[in-house]
Short mmCIF file of N, CA and C in Angstrom, two decimals:
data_model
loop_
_atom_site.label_atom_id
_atom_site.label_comp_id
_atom_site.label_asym_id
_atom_site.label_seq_id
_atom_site.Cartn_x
_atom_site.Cartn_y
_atom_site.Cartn_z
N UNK A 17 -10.46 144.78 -31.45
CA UNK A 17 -9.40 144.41 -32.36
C UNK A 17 -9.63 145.10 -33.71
N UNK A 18 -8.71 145.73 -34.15
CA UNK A 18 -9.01 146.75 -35.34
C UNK A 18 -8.38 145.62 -36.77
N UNK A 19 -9.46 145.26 -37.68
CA UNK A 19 -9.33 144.73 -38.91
C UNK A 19 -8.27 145.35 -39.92
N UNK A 20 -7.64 146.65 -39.66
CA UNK A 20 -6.54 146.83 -40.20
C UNK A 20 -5.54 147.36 -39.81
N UNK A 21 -4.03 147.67 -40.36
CA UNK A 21 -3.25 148.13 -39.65
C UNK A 21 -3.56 149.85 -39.14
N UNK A 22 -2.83 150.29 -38.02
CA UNK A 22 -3.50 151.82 -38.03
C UNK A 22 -3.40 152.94 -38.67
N UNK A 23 -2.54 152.72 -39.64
CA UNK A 23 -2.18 153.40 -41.16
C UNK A 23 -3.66 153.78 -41.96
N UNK A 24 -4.19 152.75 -41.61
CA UNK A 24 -5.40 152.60 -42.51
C UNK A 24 -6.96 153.46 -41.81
N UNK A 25 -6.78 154.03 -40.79
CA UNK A 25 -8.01 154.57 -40.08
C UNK A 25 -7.30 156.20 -40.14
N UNK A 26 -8.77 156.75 -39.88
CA UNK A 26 -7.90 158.31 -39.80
C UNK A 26 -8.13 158.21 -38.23
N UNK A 27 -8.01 159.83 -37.72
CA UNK A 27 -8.01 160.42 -36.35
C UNK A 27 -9.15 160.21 -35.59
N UNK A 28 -10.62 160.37 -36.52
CA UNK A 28 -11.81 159.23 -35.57
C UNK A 28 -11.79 158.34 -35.66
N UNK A 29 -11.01 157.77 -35.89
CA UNK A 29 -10.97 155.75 -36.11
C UNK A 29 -11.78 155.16 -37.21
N UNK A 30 -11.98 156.07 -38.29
CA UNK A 30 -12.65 155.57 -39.24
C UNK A 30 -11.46 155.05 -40.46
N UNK A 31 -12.08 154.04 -41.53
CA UNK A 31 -11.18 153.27 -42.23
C UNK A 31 -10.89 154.22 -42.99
N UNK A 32 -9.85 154.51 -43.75
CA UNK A 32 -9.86 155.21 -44.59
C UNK A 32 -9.83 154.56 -45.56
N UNK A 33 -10.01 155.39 -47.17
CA UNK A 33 -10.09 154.51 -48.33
C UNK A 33 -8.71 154.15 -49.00
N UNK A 34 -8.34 152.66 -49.67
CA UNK A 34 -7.33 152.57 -49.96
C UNK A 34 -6.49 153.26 -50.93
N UNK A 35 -4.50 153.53 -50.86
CA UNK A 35 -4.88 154.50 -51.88
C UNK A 35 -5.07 153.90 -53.15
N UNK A 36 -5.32 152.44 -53.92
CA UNK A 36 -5.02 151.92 -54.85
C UNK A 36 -6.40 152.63 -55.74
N UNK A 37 -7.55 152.76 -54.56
CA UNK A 37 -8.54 153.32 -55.11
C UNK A 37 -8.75 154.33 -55.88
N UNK A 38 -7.86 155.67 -55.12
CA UNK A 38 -7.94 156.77 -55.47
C UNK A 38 -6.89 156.73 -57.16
N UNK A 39 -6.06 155.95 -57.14
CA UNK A 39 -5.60 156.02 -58.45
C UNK A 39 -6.06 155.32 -59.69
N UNK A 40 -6.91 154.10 -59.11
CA UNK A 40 -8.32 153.81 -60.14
C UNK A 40 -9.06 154.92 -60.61
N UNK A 41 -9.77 155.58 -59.85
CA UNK A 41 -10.39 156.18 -59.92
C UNK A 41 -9.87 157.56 -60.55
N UNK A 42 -8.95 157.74 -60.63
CA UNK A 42 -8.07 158.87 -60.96
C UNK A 42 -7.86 158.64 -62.43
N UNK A 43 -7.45 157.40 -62.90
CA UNK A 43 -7.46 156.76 -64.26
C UNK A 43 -8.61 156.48 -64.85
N UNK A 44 -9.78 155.99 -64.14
CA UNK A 44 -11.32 156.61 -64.77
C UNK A 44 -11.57 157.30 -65.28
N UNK A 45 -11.10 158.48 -64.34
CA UNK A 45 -11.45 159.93 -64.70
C UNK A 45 -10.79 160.76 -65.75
N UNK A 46 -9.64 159.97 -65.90
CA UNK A 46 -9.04 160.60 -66.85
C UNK A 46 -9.78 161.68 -68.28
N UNK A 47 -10.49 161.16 -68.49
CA UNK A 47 -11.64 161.95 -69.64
C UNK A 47 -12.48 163.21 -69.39
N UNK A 48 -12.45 163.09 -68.28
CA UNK A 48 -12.94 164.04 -67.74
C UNK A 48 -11.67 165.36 -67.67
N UNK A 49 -10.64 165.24 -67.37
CA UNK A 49 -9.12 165.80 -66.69
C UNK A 49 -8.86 166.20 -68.36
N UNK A 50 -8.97 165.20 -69.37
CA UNK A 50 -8.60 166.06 -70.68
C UNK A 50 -9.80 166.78 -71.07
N UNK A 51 -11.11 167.06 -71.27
CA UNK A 51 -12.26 167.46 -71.30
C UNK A 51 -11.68 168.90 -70.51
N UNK A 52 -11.49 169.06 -70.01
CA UNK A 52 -11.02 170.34 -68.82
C UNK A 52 -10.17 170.94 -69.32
N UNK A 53 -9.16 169.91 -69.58
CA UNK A 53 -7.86 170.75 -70.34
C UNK A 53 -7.74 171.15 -70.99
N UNK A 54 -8.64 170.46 -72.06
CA UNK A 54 -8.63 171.04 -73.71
C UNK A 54 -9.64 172.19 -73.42
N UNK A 55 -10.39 172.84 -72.27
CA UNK A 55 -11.70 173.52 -72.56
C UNK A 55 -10.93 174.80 -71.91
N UNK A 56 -9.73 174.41 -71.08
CA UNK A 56 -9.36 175.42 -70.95
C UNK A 56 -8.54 176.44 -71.67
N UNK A 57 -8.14 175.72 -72.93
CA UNK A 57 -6.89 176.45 -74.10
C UNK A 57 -7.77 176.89 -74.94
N UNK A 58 -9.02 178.19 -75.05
CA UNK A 58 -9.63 177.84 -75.79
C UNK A 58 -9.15 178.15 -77.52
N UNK A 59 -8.20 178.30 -77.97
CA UNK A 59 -8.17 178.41 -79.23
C UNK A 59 -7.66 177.64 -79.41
N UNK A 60 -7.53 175.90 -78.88
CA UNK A 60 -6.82 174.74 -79.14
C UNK A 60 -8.00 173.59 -78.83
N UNK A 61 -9.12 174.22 -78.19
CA UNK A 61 -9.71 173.13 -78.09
C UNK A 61 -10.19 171.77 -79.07
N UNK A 62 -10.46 172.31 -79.90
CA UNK A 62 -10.94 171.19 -81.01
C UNK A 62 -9.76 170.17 -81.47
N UNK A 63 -8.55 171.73 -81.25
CA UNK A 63 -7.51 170.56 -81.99
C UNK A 63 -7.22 169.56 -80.92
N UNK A 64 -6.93 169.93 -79.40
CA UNK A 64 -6.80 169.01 -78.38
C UNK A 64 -7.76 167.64 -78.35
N UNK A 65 -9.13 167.77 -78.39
CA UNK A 65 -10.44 166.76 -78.60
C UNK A 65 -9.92 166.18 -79.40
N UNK A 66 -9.79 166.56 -80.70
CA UNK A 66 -9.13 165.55 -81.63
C UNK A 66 -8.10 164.57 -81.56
N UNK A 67 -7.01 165.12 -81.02
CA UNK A 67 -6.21 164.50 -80.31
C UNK A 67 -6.13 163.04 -79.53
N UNK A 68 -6.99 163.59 -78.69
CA UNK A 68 -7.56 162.35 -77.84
C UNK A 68 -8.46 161.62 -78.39
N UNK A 69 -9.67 161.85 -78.95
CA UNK A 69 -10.46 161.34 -79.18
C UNK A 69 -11.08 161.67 -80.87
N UNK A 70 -10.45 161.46 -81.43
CA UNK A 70 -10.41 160.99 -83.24
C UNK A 70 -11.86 161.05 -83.82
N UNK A 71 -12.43 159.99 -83.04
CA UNK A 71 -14.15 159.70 -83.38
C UNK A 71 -14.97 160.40 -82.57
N UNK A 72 -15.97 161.32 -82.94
CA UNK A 72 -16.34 162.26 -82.15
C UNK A 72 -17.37 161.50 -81.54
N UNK A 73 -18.06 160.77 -81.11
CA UNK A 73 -18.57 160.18 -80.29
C UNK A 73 -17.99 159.60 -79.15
N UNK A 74 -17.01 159.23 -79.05
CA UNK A 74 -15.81 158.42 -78.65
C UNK A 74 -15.81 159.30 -76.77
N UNK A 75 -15.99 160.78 -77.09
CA UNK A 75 -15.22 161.50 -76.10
C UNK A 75 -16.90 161.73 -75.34
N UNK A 76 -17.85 161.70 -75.91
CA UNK A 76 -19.15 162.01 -75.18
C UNK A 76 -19.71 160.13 -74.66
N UNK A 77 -19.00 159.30 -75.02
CA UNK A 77 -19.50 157.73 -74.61
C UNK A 77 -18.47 157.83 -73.53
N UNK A 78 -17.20 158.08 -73.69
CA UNK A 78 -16.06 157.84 -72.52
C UNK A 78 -16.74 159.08 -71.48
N UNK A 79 -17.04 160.78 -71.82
CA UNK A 79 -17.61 160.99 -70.43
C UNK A 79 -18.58 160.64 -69.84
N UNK A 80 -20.02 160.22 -70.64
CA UNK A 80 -20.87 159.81 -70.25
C UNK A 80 -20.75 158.21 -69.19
N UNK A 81 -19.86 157.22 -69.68
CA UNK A 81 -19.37 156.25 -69.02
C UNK A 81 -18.83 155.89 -67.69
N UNK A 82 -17.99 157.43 -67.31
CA UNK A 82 -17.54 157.82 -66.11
C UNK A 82 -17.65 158.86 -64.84
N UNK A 83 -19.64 159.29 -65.60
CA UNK A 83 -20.42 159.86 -64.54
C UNK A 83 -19.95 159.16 -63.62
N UNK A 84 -20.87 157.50 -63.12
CA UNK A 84 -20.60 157.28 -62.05
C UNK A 84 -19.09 156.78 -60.99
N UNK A 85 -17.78 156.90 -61.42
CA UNK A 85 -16.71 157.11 -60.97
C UNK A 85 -16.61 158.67 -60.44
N UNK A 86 -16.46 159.23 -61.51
CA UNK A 86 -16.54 161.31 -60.71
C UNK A 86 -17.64 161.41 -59.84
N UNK A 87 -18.61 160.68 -59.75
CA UNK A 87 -19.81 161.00 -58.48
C UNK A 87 -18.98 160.21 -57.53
N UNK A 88 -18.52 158.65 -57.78
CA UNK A 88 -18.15 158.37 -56.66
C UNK A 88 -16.74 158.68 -55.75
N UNK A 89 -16.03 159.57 -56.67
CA UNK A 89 -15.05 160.20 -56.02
C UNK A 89 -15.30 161.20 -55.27
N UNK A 90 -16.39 162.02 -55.44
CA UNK A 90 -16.99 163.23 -55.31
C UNK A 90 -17.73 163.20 -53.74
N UNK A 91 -18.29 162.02 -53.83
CA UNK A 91 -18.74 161.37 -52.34
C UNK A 91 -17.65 160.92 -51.20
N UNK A 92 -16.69 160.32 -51.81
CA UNK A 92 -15.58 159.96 -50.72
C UNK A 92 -14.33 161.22 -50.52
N UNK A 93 -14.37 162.31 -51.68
CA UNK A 93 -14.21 163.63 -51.13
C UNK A 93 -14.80 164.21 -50.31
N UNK A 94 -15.93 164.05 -49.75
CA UNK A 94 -17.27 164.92 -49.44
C UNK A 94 -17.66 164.36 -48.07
N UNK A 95 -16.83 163.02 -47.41
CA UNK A 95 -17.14 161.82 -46.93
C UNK A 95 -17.19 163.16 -45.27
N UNK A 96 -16.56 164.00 -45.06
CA UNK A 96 -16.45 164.52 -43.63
C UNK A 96 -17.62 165.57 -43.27
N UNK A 97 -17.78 166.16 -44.62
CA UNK A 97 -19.30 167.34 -44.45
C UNK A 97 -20.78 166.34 -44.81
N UNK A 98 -20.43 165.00 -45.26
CA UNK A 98 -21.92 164.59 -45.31
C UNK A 98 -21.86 163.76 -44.00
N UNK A 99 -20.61 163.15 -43.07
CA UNK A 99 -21.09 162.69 -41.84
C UNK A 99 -21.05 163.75 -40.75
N UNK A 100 -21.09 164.89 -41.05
CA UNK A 100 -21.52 166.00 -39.99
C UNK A 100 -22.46 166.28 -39.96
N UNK A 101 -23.06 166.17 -41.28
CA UNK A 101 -24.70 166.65 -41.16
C UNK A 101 -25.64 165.06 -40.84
N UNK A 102 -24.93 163.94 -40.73
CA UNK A 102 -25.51 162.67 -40.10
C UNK A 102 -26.18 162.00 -41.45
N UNK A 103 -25.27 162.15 -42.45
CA UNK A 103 -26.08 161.71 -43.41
C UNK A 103 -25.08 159.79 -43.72
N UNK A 104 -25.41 159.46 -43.74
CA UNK A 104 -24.62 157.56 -43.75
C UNK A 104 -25.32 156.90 -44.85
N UNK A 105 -26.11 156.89 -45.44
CA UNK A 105 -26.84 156.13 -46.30
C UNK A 105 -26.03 156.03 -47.65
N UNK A 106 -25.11 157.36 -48.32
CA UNK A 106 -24.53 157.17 -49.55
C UNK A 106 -23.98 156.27 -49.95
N UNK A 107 -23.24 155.83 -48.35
CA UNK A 107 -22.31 154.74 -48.83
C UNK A 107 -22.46 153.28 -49.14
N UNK A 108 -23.65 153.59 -48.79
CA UNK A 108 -24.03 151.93 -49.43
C UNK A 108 -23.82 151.95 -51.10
N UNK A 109 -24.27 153.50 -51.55
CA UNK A 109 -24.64 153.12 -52.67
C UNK A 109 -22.75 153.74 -53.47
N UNK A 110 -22.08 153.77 -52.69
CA UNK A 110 -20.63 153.75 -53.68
C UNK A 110 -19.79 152.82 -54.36
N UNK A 111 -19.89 151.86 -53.52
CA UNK A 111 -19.43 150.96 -54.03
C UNK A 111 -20.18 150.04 -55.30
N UNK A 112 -21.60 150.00 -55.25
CA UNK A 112 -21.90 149.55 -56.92
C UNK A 112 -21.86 151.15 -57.70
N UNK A 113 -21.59 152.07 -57.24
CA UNK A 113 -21.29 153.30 -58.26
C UNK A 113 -20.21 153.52 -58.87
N UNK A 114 -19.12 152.95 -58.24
CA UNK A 114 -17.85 152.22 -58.82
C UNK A 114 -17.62 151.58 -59.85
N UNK A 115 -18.62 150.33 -59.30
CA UNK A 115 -18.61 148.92 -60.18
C UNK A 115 -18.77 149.07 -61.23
N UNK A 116 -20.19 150.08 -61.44
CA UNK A 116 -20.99 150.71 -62.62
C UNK A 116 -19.99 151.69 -63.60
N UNK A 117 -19.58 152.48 -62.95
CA UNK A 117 -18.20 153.43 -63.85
C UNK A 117 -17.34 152.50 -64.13
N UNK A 118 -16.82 151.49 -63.47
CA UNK A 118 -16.29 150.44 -64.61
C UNK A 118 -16.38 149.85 -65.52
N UNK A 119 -17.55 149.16 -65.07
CA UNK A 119 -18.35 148.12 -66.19
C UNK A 119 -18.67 148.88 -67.65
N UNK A 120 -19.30 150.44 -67.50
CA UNK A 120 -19.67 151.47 -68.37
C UNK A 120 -18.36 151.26 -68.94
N UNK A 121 -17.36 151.64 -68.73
CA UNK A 121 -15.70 151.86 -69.57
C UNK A 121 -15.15 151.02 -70.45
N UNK A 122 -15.50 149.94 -69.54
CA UNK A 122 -15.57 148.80 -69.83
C UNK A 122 -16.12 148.40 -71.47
N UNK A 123 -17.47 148.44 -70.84
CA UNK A 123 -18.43 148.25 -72.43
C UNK A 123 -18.22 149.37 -73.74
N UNK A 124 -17.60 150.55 -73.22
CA UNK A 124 -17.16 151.53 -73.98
C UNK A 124 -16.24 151.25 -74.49
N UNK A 125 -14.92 150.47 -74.23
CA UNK A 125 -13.59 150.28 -74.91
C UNK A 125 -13.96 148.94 -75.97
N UNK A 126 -15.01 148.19 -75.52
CA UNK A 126 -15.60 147.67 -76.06
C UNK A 126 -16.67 147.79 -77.56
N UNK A 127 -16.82 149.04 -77.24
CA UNK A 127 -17.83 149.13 -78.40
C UNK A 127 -16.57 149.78 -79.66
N UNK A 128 -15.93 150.83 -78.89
CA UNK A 128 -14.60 150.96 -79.92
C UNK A 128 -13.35 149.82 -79.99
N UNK A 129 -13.37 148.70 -79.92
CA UNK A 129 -13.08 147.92 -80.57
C UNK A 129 -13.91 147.49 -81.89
N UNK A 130 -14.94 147.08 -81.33
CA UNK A 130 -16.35 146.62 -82.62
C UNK A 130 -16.52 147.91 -83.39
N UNK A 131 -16.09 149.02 -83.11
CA UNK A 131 -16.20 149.80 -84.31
C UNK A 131 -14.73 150.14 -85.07
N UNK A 132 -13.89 149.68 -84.99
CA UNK A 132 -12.48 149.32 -85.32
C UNK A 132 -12.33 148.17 -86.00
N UNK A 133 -13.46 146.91 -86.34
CA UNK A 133 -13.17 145.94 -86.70
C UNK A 133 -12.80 145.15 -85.77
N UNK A 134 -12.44 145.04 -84.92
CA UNK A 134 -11.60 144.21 -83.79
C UNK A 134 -10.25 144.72 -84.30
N UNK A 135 -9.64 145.69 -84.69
CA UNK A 135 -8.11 145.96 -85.21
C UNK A 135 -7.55 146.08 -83.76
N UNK A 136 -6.07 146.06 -83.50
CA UNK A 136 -6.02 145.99 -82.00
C UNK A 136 -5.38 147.50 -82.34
N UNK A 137 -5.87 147.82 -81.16
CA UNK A 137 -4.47 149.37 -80.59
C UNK A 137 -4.31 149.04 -79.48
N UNK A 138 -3.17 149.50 -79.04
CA UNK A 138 -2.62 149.11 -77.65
C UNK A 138 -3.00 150.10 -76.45
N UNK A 139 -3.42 151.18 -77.21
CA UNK A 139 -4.40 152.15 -75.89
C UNK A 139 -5.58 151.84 -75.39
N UNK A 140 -6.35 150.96 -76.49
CA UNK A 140 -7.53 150.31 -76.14
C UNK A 140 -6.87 148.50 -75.45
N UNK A 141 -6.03 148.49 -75.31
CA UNK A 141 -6.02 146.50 -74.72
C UNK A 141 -5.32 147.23 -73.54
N UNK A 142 -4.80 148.30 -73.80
CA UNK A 142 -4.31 148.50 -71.85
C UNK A 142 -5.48 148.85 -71.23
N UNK A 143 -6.44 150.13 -71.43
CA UNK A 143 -7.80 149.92 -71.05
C UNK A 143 -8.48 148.82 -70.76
N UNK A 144 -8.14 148.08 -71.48
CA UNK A 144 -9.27 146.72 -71.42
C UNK A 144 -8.64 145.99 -70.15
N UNK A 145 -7.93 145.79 -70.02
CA UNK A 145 -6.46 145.07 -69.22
C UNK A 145 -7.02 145.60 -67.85
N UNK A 146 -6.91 147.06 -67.81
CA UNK A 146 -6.58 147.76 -66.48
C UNK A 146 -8.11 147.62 -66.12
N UNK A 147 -9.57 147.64 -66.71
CA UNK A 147 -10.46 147.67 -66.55
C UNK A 147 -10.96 146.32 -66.02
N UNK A 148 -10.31 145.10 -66.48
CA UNK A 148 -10.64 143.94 -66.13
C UNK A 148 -10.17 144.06 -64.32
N UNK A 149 -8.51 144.11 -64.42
CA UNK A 149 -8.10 144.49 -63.24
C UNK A 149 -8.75 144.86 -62.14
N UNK A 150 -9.33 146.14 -62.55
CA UNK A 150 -10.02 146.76 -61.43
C UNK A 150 -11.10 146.35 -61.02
N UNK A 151 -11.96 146.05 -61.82
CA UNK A 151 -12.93 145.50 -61.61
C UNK A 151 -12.96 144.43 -60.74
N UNK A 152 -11.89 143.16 -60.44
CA UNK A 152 -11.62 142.58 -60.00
C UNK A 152 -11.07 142.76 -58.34
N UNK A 153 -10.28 143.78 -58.52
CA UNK A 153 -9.59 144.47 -57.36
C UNK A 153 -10.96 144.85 -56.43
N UNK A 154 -11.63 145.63 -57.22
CA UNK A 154 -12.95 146.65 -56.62
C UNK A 154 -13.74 145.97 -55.93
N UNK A 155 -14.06 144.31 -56.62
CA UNK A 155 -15.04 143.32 -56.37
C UNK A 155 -14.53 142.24 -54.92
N UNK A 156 -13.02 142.24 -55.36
CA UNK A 156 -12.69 141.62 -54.26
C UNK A 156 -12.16 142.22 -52.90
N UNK A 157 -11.93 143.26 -52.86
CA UNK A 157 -11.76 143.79 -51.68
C UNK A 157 -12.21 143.85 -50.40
N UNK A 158 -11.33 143.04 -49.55
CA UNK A 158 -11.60 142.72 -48.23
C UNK A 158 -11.74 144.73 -47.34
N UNK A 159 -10.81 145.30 -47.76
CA UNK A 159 -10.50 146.59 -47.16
C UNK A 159 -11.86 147.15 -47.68
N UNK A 160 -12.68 147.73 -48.93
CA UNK A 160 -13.33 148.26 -49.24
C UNK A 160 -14.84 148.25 -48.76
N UNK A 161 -14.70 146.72 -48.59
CA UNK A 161 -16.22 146.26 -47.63
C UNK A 161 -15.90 146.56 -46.25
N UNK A 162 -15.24 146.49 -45.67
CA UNK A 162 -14.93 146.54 -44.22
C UNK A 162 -15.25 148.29 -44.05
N UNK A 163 -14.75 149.16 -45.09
CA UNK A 163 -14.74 150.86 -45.28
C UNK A 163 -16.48 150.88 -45.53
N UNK A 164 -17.00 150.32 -46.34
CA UNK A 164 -18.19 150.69 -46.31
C UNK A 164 -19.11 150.38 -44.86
N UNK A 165 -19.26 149.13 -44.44
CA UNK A 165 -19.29 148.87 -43.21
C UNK A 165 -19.29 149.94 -42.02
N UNK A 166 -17.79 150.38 -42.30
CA UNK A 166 -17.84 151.44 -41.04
C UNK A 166 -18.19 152.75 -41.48
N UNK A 167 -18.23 152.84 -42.55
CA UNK A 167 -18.55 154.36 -42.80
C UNK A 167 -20.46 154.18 -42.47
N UNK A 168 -21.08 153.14 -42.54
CA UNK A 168 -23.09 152.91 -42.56
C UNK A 168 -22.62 153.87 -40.89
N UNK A 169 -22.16 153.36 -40.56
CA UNK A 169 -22.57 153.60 -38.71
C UNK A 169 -21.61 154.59 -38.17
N UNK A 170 -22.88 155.85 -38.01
CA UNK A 170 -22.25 156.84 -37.64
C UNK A 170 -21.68 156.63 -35.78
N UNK A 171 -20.52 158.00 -36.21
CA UNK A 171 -19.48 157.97 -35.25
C UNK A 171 -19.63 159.06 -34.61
N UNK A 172 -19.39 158.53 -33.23
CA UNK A 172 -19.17 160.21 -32.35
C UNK A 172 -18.18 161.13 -31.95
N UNK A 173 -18.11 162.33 -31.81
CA UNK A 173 -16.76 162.48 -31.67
C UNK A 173 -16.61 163.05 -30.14
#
């Protein structure tokens, strides 16, 4: 009896990941995606950084924060050449690599509040908002445990 609908497995019958994930994770990353962009204009870069990120610490705490989200996207990109070579063990460790790129963002939107005074901006309380969210989503997920689960135990083809 398959725990989800068959939408949800690929062609070896493995779970696939949900897509709510990939657009978490996509919004994580976001810092990373302007970091790129601005590095690619280069006679705009500084002015672009600025842009985004005002307080120059701001943009090296937000990438540093979301190492572990870009690793863990990087792994569930990667999910078909590391179970060919029989490797299963990562996935234990993705899902608190997740947790961790949250929680990090988390405490980051956090610390620029406390260095704002507590003044509100509304780019920082949707962050905060969407970060609570996920975190929640990430933690409770019936689909995500069931994906890790099947991804430990390799498959034959």
């Amino acid at each position: 009896m398959l725990k989800l609908p068959l939408k949800y497995y690929d062609e070896s019958g493995r779970i696939l990941p949900p897509k709510w994930l990939y657009v978490i994770l996509a919004l994580f990353s976001l810092d990373w995606i302007a970091f790129i962009f601005s590095l690619a204009s280069r006679s705009q870069t500084e002015a672009l950084l600025k842009l985004f990120y005002p307080q120059s610490e701001s943009l090296g705490l937000a990438l540093l924060s979301s190492v572990p989200i870009v690793l863990g996207l990087v792994l569930i990109s990667q999910r078909e050449r590391l179970w060919k070579k029989g490797i299963t063990g990562w996935s234990r460790a993705l899902l608190p690599l997740i947790l961790v790129g949250v929680i990090a963002s988390l405490s980051v939107q956090f610390y620029h509040i406390v260095s704002v005074h507590w003044g509100f901006e509304m780019i920082t309380a949707i962050k905060v908002v969407v970060s609570i969210i996920s975190l929640y989503c990430i933690s409770r997920s019936r689909h995500l445990r069931w994906m890790i689960q099947d991804w430990k135990k390799p498959h034959y083809e």
